Amino acid sequence: MSKTTIRDVAKRAGVGVGTVSRVLNNSPAVSETTRGKVQSAIEALNFSPSLAARRLSRGKTMAIGVIVPFFTNPSVVRRLQGIVSVLSVSKYDLVLFDIEKVNQRDSFLRTIPQRKMADGLLLVSLTPTDADVEQFSLANVPTVLVDAYHPALNHVRVDNIAGGYQATKYLIELGHHKIGYISDYLDDPFNSPVRDRFTGYKQALAEAGIEFRAEYHCEDRHGRFQAQQMTHNLLTLPDPPTAIFAYSDTQAIGVIEAAQELGLSVPDDLSVIGFDNIEAAEYLHITTIRQALFESGVQGAELLLSLMQTPTSEPQEILLPTELIARHTTTQYINGTF
Amino acid sequence: MSKTTIRDVAKRAGVGVGTVSRVLNNSPAVSETTRGKVQSAIEALNFSPSLAARRLSRGKTMAIGVIVPFFTNPSVVRRLQGIVSVLSVSKYDLVLFDIEKVNQRDSFLRTIPQRKMADGLLLVSLTPTDADVEQFSLANVPTVLVDAYHPALNHVRVDNIAGGYQATKYLIELGHHKIGYISDYLDDPFNSPVRDRFTGYKQALAEAGIEFRAEYHCEDRHGRFQAQQMTHNLLTLPDPPTAIFAYSDTQAIGVIEAAQELGLSVPDDLSVIGFDNIEAAEYLHITTIRQALFESGVQGAELLLSLMQTPTSEPQEILLPTELIARHTTTQYINGTF
DNA sequence: CACCAAGATGGAACCGGTTCCAATTGGCGA
DNA sequence: TCGCCAATTGGAACCGGTTCCATCTTGGTG
């Protein structure tokens, strides 16, 4: 049983508790001989200090809270992997919170900073409301957003408007005029990228003089299956699109499955472009807009660690690049009549 | 700032600290009027209790430690998703530890239980040594292994020997005699499944009267790229195998890539079977042995929670089934001359 | 040889909850 | 009216570290 306390150690080593504490914390103000005595007492008693007591007396948790929505989403997982890679070699523990239901958002976003559960917070793919932000600053816990934006908070993200533009423009350059957009719900307040990419999509259309057609945009919950459904509807329209821009690679997979189901060939009958460049996109040779998912986690975690060391008054912003990766699901549009 | 303590609340409500504590913990021994006073004081002061203090005084952390090796491995992630799905609706926090380097294993496995960092422990895909197990029981922290085995510990796993047998037997039934096994290092003490599947592989061979050929077994670090390398070697042997059993789907993907690189068609020139049924296996139509990855996490977490409620003296064992999923990377062996 | 600063050390107070015991109050039966 | 018990309540002690201040050495200095 590790009921041994610092006082037991002190008694056994014949020193005061303060000295034991100093040894535990590598304070230089301990003579070598005393340090030795304490150390051997520690070993003899198989003592190791209670984290809880340490946290309380130091007023620090030595933990970083990571809040993630829909932990099953591959791009979220990839970002988290980046975060883990940084934190697992830091001295901080990583406490993971997964938000699956809407009502969890509020309670988490409010109670976690309040209760001083963590010395720092990382929000992944979660755009906080102004009210949330107020809670954060009230609690005075350093916070970094990864793949989300708020003017008052530090963040790491990509330019999603540019990314949406890039994807759509590529399809246009391939000769497509009838381009669908398959996405999550646009009005999800916590998901700003979905709106930004949509904006980029419309910008590219407008720039090319192509009129936006409302029936070419479908929205639903995120997921491969939902994307498949939506695509089915899109492709059975009287005048179906010849290319589809999917908000995510996961959805692009659903799009491709729907096309196959209808006997259409990708890319010959339908061009498909995704977004994220998750691993599966590589296996399946999906043309996509790459964003550095893992890297975003790394940078977010590093930014947070540095801010915990030395806070800045201005919110820090890191903008990562996006990059078009042309693979095998997109091709030149050949006019039906030729 | 949330510097407000329970004493401030007590003062403001005109009651004792004990009473405030009782209100916080929904003790029935508080009159409604007092409860009301305290509650409004709490709201007025925007008070929320310090987790650290609570942990110390209660002697419980309300956290569950999850120790995971190589968090980038998709099957590990999938199990973790199962764990998260259970814990995120429980009252416990999930503290995640990722072990990437060998020396981290020892320090984690030793210090985490010791320091009472968590009220319960979940080890994923990590077979502990006897010495580790002793530490666990010494610390008296309930522990459940997921995808690992030790006679003295609770665990959730599949029968990997049977799985390896199943995979190999299937290839044999398809007419293959020259069957390779691509795997992680067999002598990794923390990875027992790799040995078990190998055992199953050899059993199936033996049963069919096929002699085991050492040159048909390759081992390396886990990974798609390494698998690709190994397969390249295997396929350029003077007498190459006609089928390959890969320890994991990730490795199966590498195997397939190597075959394509050499201009061989899968499954016509080479049958490939994987293990795990990760999501990518579905996309890529890889024949595999399905094991319920997500489910294993769910069951492990549930078992742990129940053990934390009511400990059992005997270690609990949950055995999940494996299932062959025939897809498009395996086919009948057609004798070359035919 | 006296004096002082720097280096060690001991230990009380503290971090902010929980818990348990003693004290107070009110209701009710005898 | 009095005694007794149950329901409430107050608050000291405690959880196990850290920290700061007072105390005690020591070695160097004039």
JSON list of N, CA, C and O in Angstrom, two decimals, chain A residues 52-99:
[
{"chain": "A", "resi": 52, "resn": "ALA", "atom": "N", "xyz": [-2.32, 14.08, -5.97]},
{"chain": "A", "resi": 52, "resn": "ALA", "atom": "CA", "xyz": [-3.43, 14.94, -5.56]},
{"chain": "A", "resi": 52, "resn": "ALA", "atom": "C", "xyz": [-2.95, 15.99, -4.57]},
{"chain": "A", "resi": 52, "resn": "ALA", "atom": "O", "xyz": [-3.27, 17.18, -4.70]},
{"chain": "A", "resi": 53, "resn": "ALA", "atom": "N", "xyz": [-2.15, 15.57, -3.62]},
{"chain": "A", "resi": 53, "resn": "ALA", "atom": "CA", "xyz": [-1.66, 16.51, -2.62]},
{"chain": "A", "resi": 53, "resn": "ALA", "atom": "C", "xyz": [-0.77, 17.56, -3.28]},
{"chain": "A", "resi": 53, "resn": "ALA", "atom": "O", "xyz": [-0.84, 18.75, -2.99]},
{"chain": "A", "resi": 54, "resn": "ARG", "atom": "N", "xyz": [0.03, 17.08, -4.19]},
{"chain": "A", "resi": 54, "resn": "ARG", "atom": "CA", "xyz": [0.94, 17.99, -4.87]},
{"chain": "A", "resi": 54, "resn": "ARG", "atom": "C", "xyz": [0.16, 19.03, -5.67]},
{"chain": "A", "resi": 54, "resn": "ARG", "atom": "O", "xyz": [0.46, 20.22, -5.65]},
{"chain": "A", "resi": 55, "resn": "ARG", "atom": "N", "xyz": [-0.86, 18.55, -6.35]},
{"chain": "A", "resi": 55, "resn": "ARG", "atom": "CA", "xyz": [-1.66, 19.48, -7.14]},
{"chain": "A", "resi": 55, "resn": "ARG", "atom": "C", "xyz": [-2.30, 20.54, -6.25]},
{"chain": "A", "resi": 55, "resn": "ARG", "atom": "O", "xyz": [-2.33, 21.71, -6.59]},
{"chain": "A", "resi": 56, "resn": "LEU", "atom": "N", "xyz": [-2.81, 20.09, -5.14]},
{"chain": "A", "resi": 56, "resn": "LEU", "atom": "CA", "xyz": [-3.51, 21.04, -4.27]},
{"chain": "A", "resi": 56, "resn": "LEU", "atom": "C", "xyz": [-2.54, 22.07, -3.73]},
{"chain": "A", "resi": 56, "resn": "LEU", "atom": "O", "xyz": [-2.80, 23.27, -3.79]},
{"chain": "A", "resi": 57, "resn": "SER", "atom": "N", "xyz": [-1.41, 21.62, -3.22]},
{"chain": "A", "resi": 57, "resn": "SER", "atom": "CA", "xyz": [-0.53, 22.58, -2.58]},
{"chain": "A", "resi": 57, "resn": "SER", "atom": "C", "xyz": [0.16, 23.47, -3.60]},
{"chain": "A", "resi": 57, "resn": "SER", "atom": "O", "xyz": [0.45, 24.62, -3.31]},
{"chain": "A", "resi": 58, "resn": "ARG", "atom": "N", "xyz": [0.40, 22.93, -4.78]},
{"chain": "A", "resi": 58, "resn": "ARG", "atom": "CA", "xyz": [1.05, 23.78, -5.77]},
{"chain": "A", "resi": 58, "resn": "ARG", "atom": "C", "xyz": [0.05, 24.66, -6.51]},
{"chain": "A", "resi": 58, "resn": "ARG", "atom": "O", "xyz": [0.44, 25.63, -7.16]},
{"chain": "A", "resi": 59, "resn": "GLY", "atom": "N", "xyz": [-1.21, 24.26, -6.46]},
{"chain": "A", "resi": 59, "resn": "GLY", "atom": "CA", "xyz": [-2.18, 25.04, -7.21]},
{"chain": "A", "resi": 59, "resn": "GLY", "atom": "C", "xyz": [-2.09, 24.82, -8.70]},
{"chain": "A", "resi": 59, "resn": "GLY", "atom": "O", "xyz": [-2.60, 25.60, -9.49]},
{"chain": "A", "resi": 60, "resn": "LYS", "atom": "N", "xyz": [-1.42, 23.77, -9.09]},
{"chain": "A", "resi": 60, "resn": "LYS", "atom": "CA", "xyz": [-1.33, 23.45, -10.51]},
{"chain": "A", "resi": 60, "resn": "LYS", "atom": "C", "xyz": [-1.72, 21.99, -10.71]},
{"chain": "A", "resi": 60, "resn": "LYS", "atom": "O", "xyz": [-1.47, 21.17, -9.85]},
{"chain": "A", "resi": 61, "resn": "THR", "atom": "N", "xyz": [-2.34, 21.70, -11.83]},
{"chain": "A", "resi": 61, "resn": "THR", "atom": "CA", "xyz": [-2.81, 20.34, -12.04]},
{"chain": "A", "resi": 61, "resn": "THR", "atom": "C", "xyz": [-1.81, 19.51, -12.84]},
{"chain": "A", "resi": 61, "resn": "THR", "atom": "O", "xyz": [-1.89, 18.30, -12.86]},
{"chain": "A", "resi": 62, "resn": "MET", "atom": "N", "xyz": [-0.91, 20.17, -13.51]},
{"chain": "A", "resi": 62, "resn": "MET", "atom": "CA", "xyz": [0.03, 19.46, -14.39]},
{"chain": "A", "resi": 62, "resn": "MET", "atom": "C", "xyz": [-0.73, 18.63, -15.42]},
{"chain": "A", "resi": 62, "resn": "MET", "atom": "O", "xyz": [-0.30, 17.54, -15.79]},
{"chain": "A", "resi": 63, "resn": "ALA", "atom": "N", "xyz": [-1.86, 19.13, -15.82]},
{"chain": "A", "resi": 63, "resn": "ALA", "atom": "CA", "xyz": [-2.64, 18.41, -16.82]},
{"chain": "A", "resi": 63, "resn": "ALA", "atom": "C", "xyz": [-3.11, 19.40, -17.88]},
{"chain": "A", "resi": 63, "resn": "ALA", "atom": "O", "xyz": [-3.29, 20.58, -17.61]},
{"chain": "A", "resi": 64, "resn": "ILE", "atom": "N", "xyz": [-3.29, 18.87, -19.06]},
{"chain": "A", "resi": 64, "resn": "ILE", "atom": "CA", "xyz": [-3.83, 19.68, -20.15]},
{"chain": "A", "resi": 64, "resn": "ILE", "atom": "C", "xyz": [-5.11, 19.01, -20.61]},
{"chain": "A", "resi": 64, "resn": "ILE", "atom": "O", "xyz": [-5.12, 17.80, -20.87]},
{"chain": "A", "resi": 65, "resn": "GLY", "atom": "N", "xyz": [-6.17, 19.77, -20.66]},
{"chain": "A", "resi": 65, "resn": "GLY", "atom": "CA", "xyz": [-7.44, 19.24, -21.10]},
{"chain": "A", "resi": 65, "resn": "GLY", "atom": "C", "xyz": [-7.56, 19.35, -22.61]},
{"chain": "A", "resi": 65, "resn": "GLY", "atom": "O", "xyz": [-7.25, 20.39, -23.18]},
{"chain": "A", "resi": 66, "resn": "VAL", "atom": "N", "xyz": [-7.95, 18.28, -23.25]},
{"chain": "A", "resi": 66, "resn": "VAL", "atom": "CA", "xyz": [-8.15, 18.29, -24.69]},
{"chain": "A", "resi": 66, "resn": "VAL", "atom": "C", "xyz": [-9.61, 17.96, -24.95]},
{"chain": "A", "resi": 66, "resn": "VAL", "atom": "O", "xyz": [-10.08, 16.89, -24.57]},
{"chain": "A", "resi": 67, "resn": "ILE", "atom": "N", "xyz": [-10.29, 18.87, -25.57]},
{"chain": "A", "resi": 67, "resn": "ILE", "atom": "CA", "xyz": [-11.71, 18.68, -25.82]},
{"chain": "A", "resi": 67, "resn": "ILE", "atom": "C", "xyz": [-11.93, 18.48, -27.30]},
{"chain": "A", "resi": 67, "resn": "ILE", "atom": "O", "xyz": [-11.49, 19.28, -28.12]},
{"chain": "A", "resi": 68, "resn": "VAL", "atom": "N", "xyz": [-12.59, 17.40, -27.61]},
{"chain": "A", "resi": 68, "resn": "VAL", "atom": "CA", "xyz": [-12.68, 16.92, -28.98]},
{"chain": "A", "resi": 68, "resn": "VAL", "atom": "C", "xyz": [-14.13, 16.55, -29.29]},
{"chain": "A", "resi": 68, "resn": "VAL", "atom": "O", "xyz": [-14.80, 15.98, -28.44]},
{"chain": "A", "resi": 69, "resn": "PRO", "atom": "N", "xyz": [-14.64, 16.91, -30.44]},
{"chain": "A", "resi": 69, "resn": "PRO", "atom": "CA", "xyz": [-15.98, 16.48, -30.78]},
{"chain": "A", "resi": 69, "resn": "PRO", "atom": "C", "xyz": [-15.91, 15.25, -31.66]},
{"chain": "A", "resi": 69, "resn": "PRO", "atom": "O", "xyz": [-15.03, 15.13, -32.51]},
{"chain": "A", "resi": 70, "resn": "PHE", "atom": "N", "xyz": [-16.79, 14.35, -31.48]},
{"chain": "A", "resi": 70, "resn": "PHE", "atom": "CA", "xyz": [-16.88, 13.18, -32.36]},
{"chain": "A", "resi": 70, "resn": "PHE", "atom": "C", "xyz": [-15.53, 12.52, -32.57]},
{"chain": "A", "resi": 70, "resn": "PHE", "atom": "O", "xyz": [-14.93, 12.60, -33.63]},
{"chain": "A", "resi": 71, "resn": "PHE", "atom": "N", "xyz": [-15.10, 11.89, -31.55]},
{"chain": "A", "resi": 71, "resn": "PHE", "atom": "CA", "xyz": [-13.78, 11.28, -31.54]},
{"chain": "A", "resi": 71, "resn": "PHE", "atom": "C", "xyz": [-13.66, 10.19, -32.60]},
{"chain": "A", "resi": 71, "resn": "PHE", "atom": "O", "xyz": [-12.59, 9.67, -32.85]},
{"chain": "A", "resi": 72, "resn": "THR", "atom": "N", "xyz": [-14.75, 9.83, -33.22]},
{"chain": "A", "resi": 72, "resn": "THR", "atom": "CA", "xyz": [-14.67, 8.82, -34.27]},
{"chain": "A", "resi": 72, "resn": "THR", "atom": "C", "xyz": [-14.28, 9.41, -35.62]},
{"chain": "A", "resi": 72, "resn": "THR", "atom": "O", "xyz": [-13.97, 8.68, -36.54]},
{"chain": "A", "resi": 73, "resn": "ASN", "atom": "N", "xyz": [-14.31, 10.71, -35.71]},
{"chain": "A", "resi": 73, "resn": "ASN", "atom": "CA", "xyz": [-13.97, 11.36, -36.97]},
{"chain": "A", "resi": 73, "resn": "ASN", "atom": "C", "xyz": [-12.46, 11.26, -37.23]},
{"chain": "A", "resi": 73, "resn": "ASN", "atom": "O", "xyz": [-11.66, 11.71, -36.44]},
{"chain": "A", "resi": 74, "resn": "PRO", "atom": "N", "xyz": [-12.08, 10.67, -38.38]},
{"chain": "A", "resi": 74, "resn": "PRO", "atom": "CA", "xyz": [-10.65, 10.42, -38.61]},
{"chain": "A", "resi": 74, "resn": "PRO", "atom": "C", "xyz": [-9.79, 11.67, -38.60]},
{"chain": "A", "resi": 74, "resn": "PRO", "atom": "O", "xyz": [-8.64, 11.61, -38.16]},
{"chain": "A", "resi": 75, "resn": "SER", "atom": "N", "xyz": [-10.31, 12.80, -39.07]},
{"chain": "A", "resi": 75, "resn": "SER", "atom": "CA", "xyz": [-9.45, 13.97, -39.09]},
{"chain": "A", "resi": 75, "resn": "SER", "atom": "C", "xyz": [-9.24, 14.49, -37.67]},
{"chain": "A", "resi": 75, "resn": "SER", "atom": "O", "xyz": [-8.15, 14.96, -37.33]},
{"chain": "A", "resi": 76, "resn": "VAL", "atom": "N", "xyz": [-10.24, 14.35, -36.85]},
{"chain": "A", "resi": 76, "resn": "VAL", "atom": "CA", "xyz": [-10.08, 14.73, -35.45]},
{"chain": "A", "resi": 76, "resn": "VAL", "atom": "C", "xyz": [-9.04, 13.83, -34.78]},
{"chain": "A", "resi": 76, "resn": "VAL", "atom": "O", "xyz": [-8.17, 14.30, -34.04]},
{"chain": "A", "resi": 77, "resn": "VAL", "atom": "N", "xyz": [-9.13, 12.56, -35.07]},
{"chain": "A", "resi": 77, "resn": "VAL", "atom": "CA", "xyz": [-8.17, 11.62, -34.50]},
{"chain": "A", "resi": 77, "resn": "VAL", "atom": "C", "xyz": [-6.75, 11.98, -34.91]},
{"chain": "A", "resi": 77, "resn": "VAL", "atom": "O", "xyz": [-5.83, 11.98, -34.10]},
{"chain": "A", "resi": 78, "resn": "ARG", "atom": "N", "xyz": [-6.61, 12.33, -36.17]},
{"chain": "A", "resi": 78, "resn": "ARG", "atom": "CA", "xyz": [-5.27, 12.64, -36.66]},
{"chain": "A", "resi": 78, "resn": "ARG", "atom": "C", "xyz": [-4.70, 13.87, -35.96]},
{"chain": "A", "resi": 78, "resn": "ARG", "atom": "O", "xyz": [-3.51, 13.93, -35.65]},
{"chain": "A", "resi": 79, "resn": "ARG", "atom": "N", "xyz": [-5.54, 14.85, -35.75]},
{"chain": "A", "resi": 79, "resn": "ARG", "atom": "CA", "xyz": [-5.07, 16.04, -35.03]},
{"chain": "A", "resi": 79, "resn": "ARG", "atom": "C", "xyz": [-4.68, 15.66, -33.60]},
{"chain": "A", "resi": 79, "resn": "ARG", "atom": "O", "xyz": [-3.67, 16.11, -33.07]},
{"chain": "A", "resi": 80, "resn": "LEU", "atom": "N", "xyz": [-5.51, 14.83, -33.01]},
{"chain": "A", "resi": 80, "resn": "LEU", "atom": "CA", "xyz": [-5.24, 14.41, -31.65]},
{"chain": "A", "resi": 80, "resn": "LEU", "atom": "C", "xyz": [-3.91, 13.66, -31.57]},
{"chain": "A", "resi": 80, "resn": "LEU", "atom": "O", "xyz": [-3.16, 13.80, -30.61]},
{"chain": "A", "resi": 81, "resn": "GLN", "atom": "N", "xyz": [-3.63, 12.90, -32.60]},
{"chain": "A", "resi": 81, "resn": "GLN", "atom": "CA", "xyz": [-2.35, 12.19, -32.60]},
{"chain": "A", "resi": 81, "resn": "GLN", "atom": "C", "xyz": [-1.19, 13.18, -32.56]},
{"chain": "A", "resi": 81, "resn": "GLN", "atom": "O", "xyz": [-0.19, 12.95, -31.88]},
{"chain": "A", "resi": 82, "resn": "GLY", "atom": "N", "xyz": [-1.35, 14.27, -33.27]},
{"chain": "A", "resi": 82, "resn": "GLY", "atom": "CA", "xyz": [-0.31, 15.30, -33.22]},
{"chain": "A", "resi": 82, "resn": "GLY", "atom": "C", "xyz": [-0.18, 15.86, -31.82]},
{"chain": "A", "resi": 82, "resn": "GLY", "atom": "O", "xyz": [0.93, 16.06, -31.31]},
{"chain": "A", "resi": 83, "resn": "ILE", "atom": "N", "xyz": [-1.30, 16.10, -31.19]},
{"chain": "A", "resi": 83, "resn": "ILE", "atom": "CA", "xyz": [-1.29, 16.65, -29.84]},
{"chain": "A", "resi": 83, "resn": "ILE", "atom": "C", "xyz": [-0.61, 15.68, -28.88]},
{"chain": "A", "resi": 83, "resn": "ILE", "atom": "O", "xyz": [0.26, 16.04, -28.10]},
{"chain": "A", "resi": 84, "resn": "VAL", "atom": "N", "xyz": [-1.01, 14.42, -28.99]},
{"chain": "A", "resi": 84, "resn": "VAL", "atom": "CA", "xyz": [-0.45, 13.40, -28.11]},
{"chain": "A", "resi": 84, "resn": "VAL", "atom": "C", "xyz": [1.06, 13.31, -28.29]},
{"chain": "A", "resi": 84, "resn": "VAL", "atom": "O", "xyz": [1.80, 13.19, -27.31]},
{"chain": "A", "resi": 85, "resn": "SER", "atom": "N", "xyz": [1.50, 13.41, -29.52]},
{"chain": "A", "resi": 85, "resn": "SER", "atom": "CA", "xyz": [2.94, 13.25, -29.76]},
{"chain": "A", "resi": 85, "resn": "SER", "atom": "C", "xyz": [3.72, 14.32, -29.03]},
{"chain": "A", "resi": 85, "resn": "SER", "atom": "O", "xyz": [4.85, 14.09, -28.60]},
{"chain": "A", "resi": 86, "resn": "VAL", "atom": "N", "xyz": [3.15, 15.48, -28.87]},
{"chain": "A", "resi": 86, "resn": "VAL", "atom": "CA", "xyz": [3.85, 16.55, -28.15]},
{"chain": "A", "resi": 86, "resn": "VAL", "atom": "C", "xyz": [3.70, 16.37, -26.64]},
{"chain": "A", "resi": 86, "resn": "VAL", "atom": "O", "xyz": [4.66, 16.43, -25.89]},
{"chain": "A", "resi": 87, "resn": "LEU", "atom": "N", "xyz": [2.47, 16.13, -26.22]},
{"chain": "A", "resi": 87, "resn": "LEU", "atom": "CA", "xyz": [2.23, 16.11, -24.78]},
{"chain": "A", "resi": 87, "resn": "LEU", "atom": "C", "xyz": [2.83, 14.88, -24.10]},
{"chain": "A", "resi": 87, "resn": "LEU", "atom": "O", "xyz": [3.17, 14.94, -22.91]},
{"chain": "A", "resi": 88, "resn": "SER", "atom": "N", "xyz": [2.95, 13.78, -24.84]},
{"chain": "A", "resi": 88, "resn": "SER", "atom": "CA", "xyz": [3.41, 12.59, -24.15]},
{"chain": "A", "resi": 88, "resn": "SER", "atom": "C", "xyz": [4.89, 12.70, -23.79]},
{"chain": "A", "resi": 88, "resn": "SER", "atom": "O", "xyz": [5.37, 11.94, -22.96]},
{"chain": "A", "resi": 89, "resn": "VAL", "atom": "N", "xyz": [5.60, 13.62, -24.38]},
{"chain": "A", "resi": 89, "resn": "VAL", "atom": "CA", "xyz": [6.97, 13.83, -23.95]},
{"chain": "A", "resi": 89, "resn": "VAL", "atom": "C", "xyz": [7.09, 15.10, -23.10]},
{"chain": "A", "resi": 89, "resn": "VAL", "atom": "O", "xyz": [8.19, 15.48, -22.74]},
{"chain": "A", "resi": 90, "resn": "SER", "atom": "N", "xyz": [5.98, 15.70, -22.79]},
{"chain": "A", "resi": 90, "resn": "SER", "atom": "CA", "xyz": [6.03, 16.85, -21.90]},
{"chain": "A", "resi": 90, "resn": "SER", "atom": "C", "xyz": [5.75, 16.35, -20.49]},
{"chain": "A", "resi": 90, "resn": "SER", "atom": "O", "xyz": [5.47, 15.18, -20.28]},
{"chain": "A", "resi": 91, "resn": "LYS", "atom": "N", "xyz": [5.79, 17.25, -19.54]},
{"chain": "A", "resi": 91, "resn": "LYS", "atom": "CA", "xyz": [5.53, 16.82, -18.17]},
{"chain": "A", "resi": 91, "resn": "LYS", "atom": "C", "xyz": [4.06, 16.89, -17.83]},
{"chain": "A", "resi": 91, "resn": "LYS", "atom": "O", "xyz": [3.67, 16.65, -16.70]},
{"chain": "A", "resi": 92, "resn": "TYR", "atom": "N", "xyz": [3.24, 17.16, -18.81]},
{"chain": "A", "resi": 92, "resn": "TYR", "atom": "CA", "xyz": [1.81, 17.29, -18.54]},
{"chain": "A", "resi": 92, "resn": "TYR", "atom": "C", "xyz": [1.04, 16.02, -18.88]},
{"chain": "A", "resi": 92, "resn": "TYR", "atom": "O", "xyz": [1.36, 15.33, -19.84]},
{"chain": "A", "resi": 93, "resn": "ASP", "atom": "N", "xyz": [0.03, 15.76, -18.07]},
{"chain": "A", "resi": 93, "resn": "ASP", "atom": "CA", "xyz": [-0.88, 14.68, -18.40]},
{"chain": "A", "resi": 93, "resn": "ASP", "atom": "C", "xyz": [-1.92, 15.20, -19.37]},
{"chain": "A", "resi": 93, "resn": "ASP", "atom": "O", "xyz": [-2.23, 16.39, -19.38]},
{"chain": "A", "resi": 94, "resn": "LEU", "atom": "N", "xyz": [-2.48, 14.30, -20.14]},
{"chain": "A", "resi": 94, "resn": "LEU", "atom": "CA", "xyz": [-3.49, 14.70, -21.11]},
{"chain": "A", "resi": 94, "resn": "LEU", "atom": "C", "xyz": [-4.83, 14.12, -20.68]},
{"chain": "A", "resi": 94, "resn": "LEU", "atom": "O", "xyz": [-4.99, 12.90, -20.56]},
{"chain": "A", "resi": 95, "resn": "VAL", "atom": "N", "xyz": [-5.76, 15.00, -20.43]},
{"chain": "A", "resi": 95, "resn": "VAL", "atom": "CA", "xyz": [-7.10, 14.57, -20.03]},
{"chain": "A", "resi": 95, "resn": "VAL", "atom": "C", "xyz": [-8.03, 14.80, -21.22]},
{"chain": "A", "resi": 95, "resn": "VAL", "atom": "O", "xyz": [-8.13, 15.92, -21.72]},
{"chain": "A", "resi": 96, "resn": "LEU", "atom": "N", "xyz": [-8.63, 13.72, -21.66]},
{"chain": "A", "resi": 96, "resn": "LEU", "atom": "CA", "xyz": [-9.40, 13.78, -22.90]},
{"chain": "A", "resi": 96, "resn": "LEU", "atom": "C", "xyz": [-10.89, 13.86, -22.63]},
{"chain": "A", "resi": 96, "resn": "LEU", "atom": "O", "xyz": [-11.44, 13.06, -21.88]},
{"chain": "A", "resi": 97, "resn": "PHE", "atom": "N", "xyz": [-11.53, 14.82, -23.26]},
{"chain": "A", "resi": 97, "resn": "PHE", "atom": "CA", "xyz": [-12.98, 14.93, -23.17]},
{"chain": "A", "resi": 97, "resn": "PHE", "atom": "C", "xyz": [-13.57, 14.81, -24.56]},
{"chain": "A", "resi": 97, "resn": "PHE", "atom": "O", "xyz": [-13.15, 15.52, -25.48]},
{"chain": "A", "resi": 98, "resn": "ASP", "atom": "N", "xyz": [-14.50, 13.92, -24.71]},
{"chain": "A", "resi": 98, "resn": "ASP", "atom": "CA", "xyz": [-15.14, 13.75, -26.00]},
{"chain": "A", "resi": 98, "resn": "ASP", "atom": "C", "xyz": [-16.56, 14.29, -25.93]},
{"chain": "A", "resi": 98, "resn": "ASP", "atom": "O", "xyz": [-17.32, 13.92, -25.05]},
{"chain": "A", "resi": 99, "resn": "ILE", "atom": "N", "xyz": [-16.88, 15.13, -26.86]},
{"chain": "A", "resi": 99, "resn": "ILE", "atom": "CA", "xyz": [-18.23, 15.68, -26.91]},
{"chain": "A", "resi": 99, "resn": "ILE", "atom": "C", "xyz": [-18.99, 15.03, -28.05]},
{"chain": "A", "resi": 99, "resn": "ILE", "atom": "O", "xyz": [-18.64, 15.19, -29.21]}
]
